[in-house]
Each structure stands twice: as structure tokens, then as C-alpha cells.
Coordinates of C-alpha atoms in Angstrom, one line a residue:
X8 CA 131.1 73.5 95.1
X9 CA 128.7 75.1 92.5
X10 CA 130.5 75.2 89.2
X11 CA 127.6 76.2 86.9
X12 CA 128.2 78.9 84.4
X13 CA 125.8 81.2 86.2
X14 CA 127.6 80.7 89.5
X15 CA 131.1 81.2 88.0
X16 CA 130.6 84.2 85.8
X17 CA 130.9 86.9 88.5
X18 CA 134.2 85.5 89.8
X19 CA 135.6 85.1 86.3
X20 CA 134.7 88.7 85.4
X21 CA 136.1 90.0 88.6
X22 CA 139.4 88.2 87.9
X23 CA 139.6 89.7 84.4
X24 CA 138.8 93.2 85.8
X25 CA 141.7 92.9 88.2
X26 CA 144.2 92.4 85.3
X27 CA 145.1 95.8 84.1
X28 CA 145.0 95.6 80.3
X29 CA 145.2 99.3 79.6
X30 CA 145.7 100.1 75.9
X31 CA 147.2 103.5 75.6
X32 CA 147.8 103.2 71.9
X33 CA 151.5 103.2 72.5
X34 CA 153.4 99.9 72.3
X35 CA 155.8 101.1 75.1
X36 CA 153.1 101.7 77.7
X37 CA 150.3 99.2 76.8
X38 CA 150.1 96.5 79.5
X39 CA 148.4 93.3 80.5
X40 CA 147.0 91.8 77.3
X41 CA 149.3 88.8 77.5
X42 CA 148.5 88.2 81.2
X43 CA 144.7 88.3 80.5
X44 CA 145.1 85.9 77.5
X45 CA 147.1 83.5 79.7
X46 CA 144.4 83.7 82.3
X47 CA 141.7 82.7 79.7
X48 CA 143.9 79.9 78.4
X49 CA 144.4 78.6 82.0
X50 CA 140.6 78.6 82.6
X51 CA 140.0 76.8 79.3
X52 CA 142.8 74.3 80.0
X53 CA 141.3 73.5 83.4
X54 CA 138.4 71.8 81.7
X55 CA 140.3 70.4 78.8
X56 CA 139.7 73.0 76.1
X57 CA 142.9 73.6 74.1
X58 CA 143.7 77.1 72.9
X59 CA 146.5 78.9 71.1
X60 CA 148.1 82.2 72.1
X61 CA 149.2 84.2 69.0
X62 CA 151.4 87.1 69.8
X63 CA 151.5 90.0 67.2
X64 CA 154.2 91.8 69.2
X65 CA 155.8 91.3 72.6
X66 CA 153.0 90.9 75.2
X67 CA 150.3 91.7 72.6
X68 CA 148.6 88.2 72.8
X69 CA 145.5 86.9 71.1
X70 CA 143.8 83.6 72.0
X71 CA 142.0 81.3 69.7
X72 CA 140.1 78.1 70.6
X73 CA 137.8 75.9 68.5
X74 CA 135.1 73.8 70.2
X75 CA 134.0 71.0 67.8
X76 CA 130.3 70.8 67.1
X77 CA 128.0 67.8 66.4
X78 CA 127.7 68.7 62.7
X79 CA 131.1 69.8 61.3
X80 CA 129.5 70.4 57.9
X81 CA 127.6 73.4 59.2
X82 CA 129.2 76.9 59.2
X83 CA 131.0 77.6 62.4
X84 CA 130.0 80.5 64.7
X85 CA 132.8 82.9 65.8
X86 CA 132.3 84.3 69.3
X87 CA 134.8 87.1 69.9
X88 CA 135.7 89.6 72.6
X89 CA 138.6 91.9 73.2
X90 CA 140.8 91.9 76.4
X91 CA 142.2 95.4 76.3
X92 CA 140.6 98.4 77.9
X93 CA 140.9 102.2 77.6
X94 CA 142.9 104.1 80.3
X95 CA 141.2 105.1 83.5
X96 CA 142.1 107.9 85.9
X97 CA 141.7 106.5 89.4
X98 CA 141.2 110.0 90.9
X99 CA 138.0 110.3 89.0
X100 CA 136.5 107.0 90.1
X101 CA 134.5 106.1 93.2
X102 CA 136.4 102.8 93.4
X103 CA 139.8 101.8 92.2
X104 CA 139.2 101.1 88.5
X105 CA 141.1 97.7 88.5
X106 CA 139.7 96.5 91.8
X107 CA 136.8 94.4 90.4
X108 CA 134.8 95.6 93.5
X109 CA 131.3 94.3 94.0
X110 CA 128.9 96.8 95.6
X111 CA 125.3 97.9 95.2
X112 CA 124.5 95.0 93.0
X113 CA 127.2 95.9 90.4
X114 CA 130.7 94.7 89.5
X115 CA 132.8 97.8 89.1
X116 CA 135.9 98.3 87.0
X117 CA 137.4 99.4 83.8
X118 CA 136.2 97.0 81.2
X119 CA 133.1 95.9 83.1
X120 CA 130.9 96.6 80.0
X121 CA 133.6 97.0 77.4
X122 CA 133.9 94.1 77.4
X123 CA 135.2 91.8 80.1
X124 CA 131.6 91.0 81.0
X125 CA 131.0 89.2 77.8
X126 CA 134.5 87.7 77.9
X127 CA 133.5 86.1 81.2
X128 CA 130.1 85.0 80.0
X129 CA 131.6 83.1 77.1
X130 CA 134.3 81.6 79.3
X131 CA 131.8 80.4 81.9
X132 CA 129.4 78.9 79.4
X133 CA 132.0 76.8 77.5
X134 CA 133.6 75.7 80.8
X135 CA 130.2 74.3 81.9
X136 CA 129.7 72.6 78.5
X137 CA 133.0 70.8 78.8
X138 CA 132.4 69.7 82.4
X139 CA 129.0 68.3 81.5
X140 CA 130.1 66.8 78.2
X141 CA 127.8 69.0 76.1
X142 CA 128.6 69.2 72.4
X143 CA 127.2 72.3 70.6
X144 CA 125.3 71.8 67.3
X145 CA 128.1 73.4 65.2
X146 CA 131.7 74.4 65.7
X147 CA 132.3 77.4 68.0
X148 CA 135.4 79.4 67.5
X149 CA 136.5 81.6 70.4
X150 CA 138.7 84.6 69.8
X151 CA 139.9 86.8 72.6
X152 CA 141.8 89.7 71.0
X153 CA 144.2 92.4 71.8
X154 CA 144.2 96.1 70.7
X155 CA 140.6 96.6 69.9
X156 CA 140.6 100.0 71.6
X157 CA 143.4 101.4 69.5
X158 CA 142.7 100.3 65.9
X159 CA 143.1 96.5 66.1
X160 CA 146.4 96.4 64.4
X161 CA 147.9 94.0 67.0
X162 CA 144.6 92.1 67.4
X163 CA 141.8 91.2 65.0
X164 CA 143.3 93.0 62.0
X165 CA 146.6 91.2 62.5
X166 CA 144.8 87.8 63.0
X167 CA 142.8 88.0 59.7
X168 CA 146.0 89.0 57.8
X169 CA 148.3 86.5 59.3
X170 CA 146.1 83.6 60.6
X171 CA 142.9 83.5 58.5
X172 CA 143.0 79.7 58.7
X173 CA 142.0 80.0 62.4
X174 CA 138.6 81.2 61.2
X175 CA 138.1 78.6 58.4
X176 CA 134.4 77.7 58.1
X177 CA 133.1 80.6 60.2
X178 CA 130.0 82.0 58.5
X179 CA 128.6 84.2 61.4
X180 CA 129.9 85.9 64.4
X181 CA 128.7 87.5 67.6
X182 CA 130.6 90.1 69.8
X183 CA 130.0 93.5 71.3
X184 CA 128.0 96.0 71.4
X185 CA 124.4 94.6 71.3
X186 CA 121.8 92.4 73.0
X187 CA 121.3 94.9 75.9
X188 CA 117.9 96.1 77.0
X189 CA 116.1 99.4 76.8
X190 CA 113.0 99.5 79.0
X191 CA 109.9 100.9 77.4
X192 CA 107.5 99.9 80.2
X193 CA 107.0 97.0 82.6
X194 CA 105.9 94.7 79.8
X195 CA 108.3 95.7 77.0
X196 CA 112.0 95.8 76.7
X197 CA 113.8 96.5 73.4
X198 CA 117.1 94.6 73.0
X199 CA 119.2 96.3 70.4
X200 CA 121.2 93.9 68.2
X201 CA 124.0 95.5 66.3
X202 CA 123.8 94.7 62.6
X203 CA 125.9 97.6 61.2
X204 CA 128.8 99.8 62.2
X205 CA 130.0 103.1 60.8
X206 CA 133.3 103.2 59.0
X207 CA 136.3 104.8 60.7
X208 CA 138.8 107.3 59.1
X209 CA 141.3 109.0 61.3
X210 CA 142.6 111.9 59.3
X211 CA 145.5 114.3 59.8
X212 CA 145.2 117.8 58.3
X213 CA 148.5 119.6 57.6
X214 CA 148.7 123.4 56.9
X215 CA 152.0 125.0 55.7
X216 CA 153.1 128.6 55.7
X217 CA 156.1 130.8 55.9
X218 CA 157.8 130.5 59.3
X219 CA 159.0 133.7 61.0
X220 CA 159.3 135.8 64.1
X221 CA 156.2 136.1 66.3
X222 CA 156.5 139.9 66.5
X223 CA 156.1 140.6 62.8
X224 CA 153.0 141.1 60.8
X225 CA 152.5 137.7 59.2
X226 CA 149.8 136.9 56.6
X227 CA 151.0 133.4 55.7
X228 CA 150.5 131.6 59.1
X229 CA 150.1 127.9 59.1
X230 CA 148.4 127.9 62.6
X231 CA 145.8 130.4 61.4
X232 CA 145.0 128.4 58.2
X233 CA 144.7 125.2 60.3
X234 CA 142.6 126.8 63.0
X235 CA 140.2 128.2 60.4
X236 CA 139.8 124.8 58.7
X237 CA 139.4 123.0 62.0
X238 CA 136.7 125.4 63.1
X239 CA 134.8 124.9 59.8
X240 CA 135.0 121.1 60.2
X241 CA 133.9 121.2 63.9
X242 CA 130.9 123.4 63.1
X243 CA 129.8 121.6 59.9
X244 CA 126.8 119.3 60.0
X245 CA 126.6 116.6 57.4
X246 CA 123.2 115.9 55.9
X247 CA 121.0 113.2 57.5
X248 CA 120.9 109.9 55.7
X249 CA 118.6 107.0 56.6
X250 CA 120.5 103.8 56.0
X251 CA 118.6 100.4 55.7
X252 CA 119.5 99.5 59.3
X253 CA 118.3 102.8 60.7
X254 CA 115.1 102.7 58.7
X255 CA 114.5 99.1 60.0
X256 CA 115.2 100.3 63.6
X257 CA 112.8 103.2 63.4
X258 CA 110.0 101.1 61.8
X259 CA 110.3 98.3 64.4
X260 CA 110.6 100.7 67.4
X261 CA 107.6 102.6 66.1
X262 CA 105.6 99.4 65.9
X263 CA 106.8 98.0 69.3
X264 CA 106.2 101.3 71.2
X265 CA 103.1 102.3 69.3
X266 CA 104.4 105.7 68.6
X267 CA 104.7 107.7 65.4
X268 CA 108.4 107.6 64.2
X269 CA 108.6 108.9 60.6
X270 CA 111.8 107.4 59.0
X271 CA 111.7 110.3 56.5
X272 CA 112.1 112.8 59.4
X273 CA 114.8 110.9 61.3
X274 CA 115.9 113.7 63.7
X275 CA 112.3 114.3 64.9
X276 CA 111.8 110.6 65.3
X277 CA 115.0 110.0 67.3
X278 CA 114.2 112.9 69.6
X279 CA 111.2 110.9 70.9
X280 CA 113.4 108.0 72.0
X281 CA 114.5 109.3 75.4
X282 CA 117.8 107.9 76.8
X283 CA 118.8 106.1 73.6
X284 CA 118.5 109.2 71.5
X285 CA 122.2 110.0 71.9
X286 CA 123.1 106.5 70.8
X287 CA 121.0 106.6 67.7
X288 CA 121.4 110.3 66.8
X289 CA 125.1 109.7 65.7
X290 CA 123.9 107.1 63.2
X291 CA 121.8 109.6 61.2
X292 CA 124.8 111.3 59.5
X293 CA 128.5 111.1 58.8
X294 CA 130.5 112.9 61.4
X295 CA 133.9 114.6 61.6
X296 CA 135.2 115.7 65.0
X297 CA 138.6 117.5 65.6
X298 CA 140.4 115.7 68.4
X299 CA 144.1 116.9 68.4
X300 CA 146.2 119.9 67.5
X301 CA 149.9 120.1 67.0
X302 CA 152.0 123.1 66.0
X303 CA 155.1 125.1 66.9
X304 CA 158.2 124.6 69.1
X305 CA 158.7 128.1 70.7
X306 CA 156.3 130.8 71.9
X307 CA 157.8 133.6 69.7
X308 CA 158.3 131.5 66.5
X309 CA 155.6 131.2 63.8
X310 CA 155.9 127.6 62.7
X311 CA 156.0 126.5 59.0
X312 CA 153.6 123.6 59.6
X313 CA 150.6 122.9 61.8
X314 CA 148.6 119.7 62.1
X315 CA 145.2 118.5 63.4
X316 CA 143.6 115.1 63.8
X317 CA 140.0 114.6 62.7
X318 CA 138.0 111.5 63.9
X319 CA 135.6 110.7 61.0
X320 CA 132.8 108.1 61.1
X321 CA 131.0 107.2 57.9
X322 CA 127.7 105.5 57.2
X323 CA 127.7 102.3 55.2
X324 CA 128.0 103.0 51.5
X325 CA 128.7 106.7 51.9
X326 CA 132.5 107.0 52.5
X327 CA 133.4 108.5 49.1
X328 CA 130.7 111.1 49.2
X329 CA 131.7 112.1 52.7
X330 CA 135.3 112.6 51.7
X331 CA 134.3 114.9 48.8
X332 CA 132.1 117.0 51.1
X333 CA 134.8 117.1 53.8
X334 CA 137.3 118.4 51.2
X335 CA 135.0 121.2 50.3
X336 CA 134.7 122.1 54.0
X337 CA 138.4 122.0 54.6
X338 CA 139.3 123.9 51.5
X339 CA 141.9 123.1 48.7
X340 CA 145.1 124.2 50.4
X341 CA 145.5 121.8 53.3
X342 CA 147.0 118.3 52.9
X343 CA 144.8 115.4 54.1
X344 CA 146.6 112.3 55.4
X345 CA 144.7 109.1 56.0
X346 CA 146.2 107.7 59.3
X347 CA 143.9 104.8 59.8
X348 CA 140.9 103.6 57.8
X349 CA 138.4 100.8 58.4
X350 CA 135.3 100.4 56.2
X351 CA 131.7 100.3 57.5
X352 CA 130.0 97.0 57.9
X353 CA 126.3 96.1 57.5
X354 CA 124.3 92.9 57.4
X355 CA 120.6 92.2 57.3
X356 CA 118.5 91.4 60.3
X357 CA 117.3 88.0 59.3
X358 CA 118.2 84.3 59.3
X359 CA 118.3 81.4 61.8
X360 CA 120.9 83.1 64.1
X361 CA 118.7 86.3 64.4
X362 CA 115.7 84.1 65.2
X363 CA 117.6 82.2 67.8
X364 CA 118.7 85.5 69.5
X365 CA 115.1 86.6 69.8
X366 CA 114.0 83.2 71.1
X367 CA 116.8 83.0 73.7
X368 CA 116.0 86.5 75.0
X369 CA 112.2 85.8 75.2
X370 CA 112.8 82.6 77.1
X371 CA 114.5 84.6 79.9
X372 CA 112.5 87.8 79.5
X373 CA 109.0 87.4 78.1
X374 CA 108.9 91.2 77.5
X375 CA 111.9 91.1 75.2
X376 CA 111.8 92.3 71.6
X377 CA 114.8 92.5 69.4
X378 CA 115.5 95.4 67.0
X379 CA 118.5 96.0 64.7
X380 CA 120.6 99.1 65.1
X381 CA 123.7 100.8 63.6
X382 CA 126.5 101.5 65.9
X383 CA 128.3 104.8 65.7
X384 CA 131.6 103.4 66.9
X385 CA 133.5 100.3 65.8
X386 CA 134.5 96.8 67.0
X387 CA 136.5 93.8 65.9
X388 CA 133.7 93.0 63.5
X389 CA 135.3 95.3 61.0
X390 CA 138.2 92.9 60.7
X391 CA 136.2 89.6 60.8
X392 CA 133.8 90.9 58.2
X393 CA 136.6 91.1 55.6
X394 CA 136.6 87.2 55.8
X395 CA 133.0 87.1 54.6
X396 CA 131.6 86.5 58.1
X397 CA 128.2 88.0 59.0
X398 CA 128.8 89.9 62.2
X399 CA 126.4 90.8 64.9
X400 CA 126.7 92.7 68.2
X401 CA 125.1 90.4 70.8
X402 CA 126.4 90.5 74.3
X403 CA 123.2 90.0 76.2
X404 CA 122.4 92.1 79.3
X405 CA 119.1 92.9 81.0
X406 CA 119.7 96.4 82.5
X407 CA 118.0 98.4 85.2
X408 CA 115.6 100.9 83.6
X409 CA 117.3 103.9 85.2
X410 CA 120.9 102.9 84.1
X411 CA 122.5 105.2 81.5
X412 CA 124.3 102.3 79.9
X413 CA 125.9 104.1 76.9
X414 CA 127.6 106.5 79.3
X415 CA 129.5 103.6 80.9
X416 CA 131.5 102.8 77.8
X417 CA 134.9 104.4 78.4
X418 CA 133.2 106.3 81.2
X419 CA 133.9 107.0 84.9
X420 CA 132.7 104.3 87.3
X421 CA 132.1 101.7 84.6
X422 CA 130.1 98.8 86.1
X423 CA 127.9 95.9 85.1
X424 CA 124.9 94.6 87.1
X425 CA 125.6 91.2 88.6
X426 CA 122.1 90.0 87.8
X427 CA 122.6 91.2 84.3
X428 CA 125.8 89.1 84.0
X429 CA 123.8 86.0 85.1
X430 CA 121.0 86.8 82.7
X431 CA 123.5 87.1 80.0
X432 CA 125.0 83.7 80.7
X433 CA 121.5 82.1 80.5
X434 CA 120.7 83.8 77.2
X435 CA 124.1 83.1 75.7
X436 CA 123.9 79.5 76.6
X437 CA 120.4 79.2 75.0
X438 CA 121.6 81.0 71.9
X439 CA 124.7 78.8 71.4
X440 CA 122.8 75.6 72.0
X441 CA 120.1 76.6 69.4
X442 CA 122.0 78.4 66.6

């Protein structure tokens, strides 16, 4: 029986996809994280790797394991992935979203790229290490977390607050979303390595007014005040700002692709990037998007209070200026409540680990070139960075040139190429052996 990492990874990923770990954001209806963590613990235990399950709430389990390295004096490397997934409506999918079905060269299912593919890669690599007696050059700390998709309060945020000792000695980390390819031509593929993430600030706006009967003339209407403010926010465009990471991305892509990309004209530059323009475009400015509205309890009653949720994403170093500008857009009369905040993170694109990423990719794909990028969303890196850990997004995949990869995240018919999984295992193994 072939038990190499490359031969195992598809089966491990399929098993994980078949465990429904839907995170609804509601403790009462979130399922499966404990079962998935137990599955990982079982697979680690089969080869003699000890792990700990740390439950932040009933069935909200996180797994931690430490694999000793040859040189314990070196800083440890944290390798992290989350086990939860966003909901999926089966009626919208071509295959059942928790079937783990393999067809057309892909493994299909909710979580295939976000991020049970990487979870399975890591698991397959360390299982092969243990079976063959391989010892990595430094300690490797594995973290499989809960609740990444709904704010991390039961996952990485809880871990760093309550069990920071589990990450003692960790100086660097790799996780989602990076290390995937963008094909420029037959001889060149850019692999985007995440070195920064926008900050997150979920706000709730509250407008108050005089309640009354819906049939009267009413000039002090909370719903009207809220709707006007929400419309202003939704239509407002914050100014473009070129952060150090975005500037490095544009300069390196310009050099690699031999095209003119002026960092001082970022929108014109990004427009030349084809399929990845949407991914990069959101990193040129702060954003504030209305996502939810709540008001009233009866059709003919004007309520005294109306509320809206705004999903705000801020560039590294620009959160305070963003909030001042947003207040000007909203106006002085509405209350702003901060529901959930996480700061932006950013690190430089240099050092031995970054060099090892490039070398591992080029060994498997001679046309590979790594470039740093800023992610518009967020990951568990936001929590781990608070411990002083340098965090990178590096979950390597070589993708078909025609695959719209970014659309698969939280999308319908989420799937990962099987050959991409195997490529990722080879690259990850090389990286961890040489970092």
C-alpha cells in the first residue's frame, strides 16, 4: 500500500470535506468542528504524533501538536489551518457540497480551497515524516482551528488569549491564502504570497427618531435617517492608498511581466492585470460595505430605532484616518457601535523563509516567481500576529490557467484540482525541510 504524502492527500482531503463543519456564526447551529478535530487527532495518532484538543465551547474544538525539530534553539514554525467552513446551499451546487466528490480532475466540496486542501496537505506531509523517521530542522507547531469564518472568537483568538504557551518559541507562521499560481504565459507563473491583511471592523449604525403611526406625516423617522446614511456609505469611494506591500507587488509584477505598471497610478496599473484585478483592486483603498438592515416590528408603526451593519476593511496603518472619514460620511447624528475589530497585519517580503518558499516552488515549477500581496479579507494570522509571529499566507497550489480561483472562496461549486493538491504536498514538504 502506497502511504506517501502525495498518495494520501486526496483521500485525507476527501474525508475532511465529508465532515460538515458549517460555521453559521451562531453557537446553536454551528456543527462539526469537534468531529473534524478528532479526525485529525486520530490520523496524527496513527503514526505516533501526539496532539491536544482544546475546546473553547461545547464542540468548538481546536487541535495543537508540536513536532520536535533537530535544533530546538531555532525559532519554531507555526503551520495553521482552520477546520470550519461557510454555509453552502445544496440547491445551488452541481454536486452535494459535503460529498467530497472527485470528478473532472477536481475534488469538490465546501472547504476544498478554504481551507481543507491545506489542512490535508499538512496532515499528509507530517504523517509521512513520522513513518519514515524524518526530523525537521526546527520545531513545527501545528494548529487546526475552529471559528475562523465567523471572527475567530472560539478559535485562534481564544487560543492566543488562553493558551499562548502552546506557541512558545514560534517566530514565523504559514497558513492561508497564498502560494497559489497565476499564469502569465507558458514559461511564467506568479505565485502570490500573502504578507499583509486588511484590518476588520464590523460596525453597527443606530438611528433614533420619534415613533408613531405610519399614516401620519413624520419628519423624525429613524428609518429614513438610517437609509440616507447607509446610501451615502455604500456609494462613497475612499481614496486610493499604495501601501508598501501593494507597491512591492506592482513593482515585481511589472518586472516579471515586462509591462508598465505605475505604482503612482494604482487603479490604471491593476486594470492591466486581468483575472487577478478583482483580487488586488480591493487592496488599493479602505472599504465600507453595508450588509444588514434591521428596523421596525409592524407595517404601520414608525419605529423609534433603526440599525445597519457595515463591513469595514482597513489598510495597514490607516484605521484611524478611515474612521474619521467614515464619520464624516455617516454624519454626526447616528451612533456607531464597534461590534468586532481586528487590526491589519503586515510583514516584509524577505528572510530565509521567504527564500525557501521561492526555492520550493521553483523546484517543482521552473516557471515560478513569488510576489508579495495584500489580502483584502482576513485569516487566523490576525490572532497569531499578536504574539509577535511573522505571518505569511502560503498554501501552495499550481492552478489551471483558466480557473477563476478567487471566485471559489465561499463560492458555488468550490473545488480544488487533484494535481494541484499533489503539487502542494511536494512544495510544502520541500519548504518545511529547508526552512
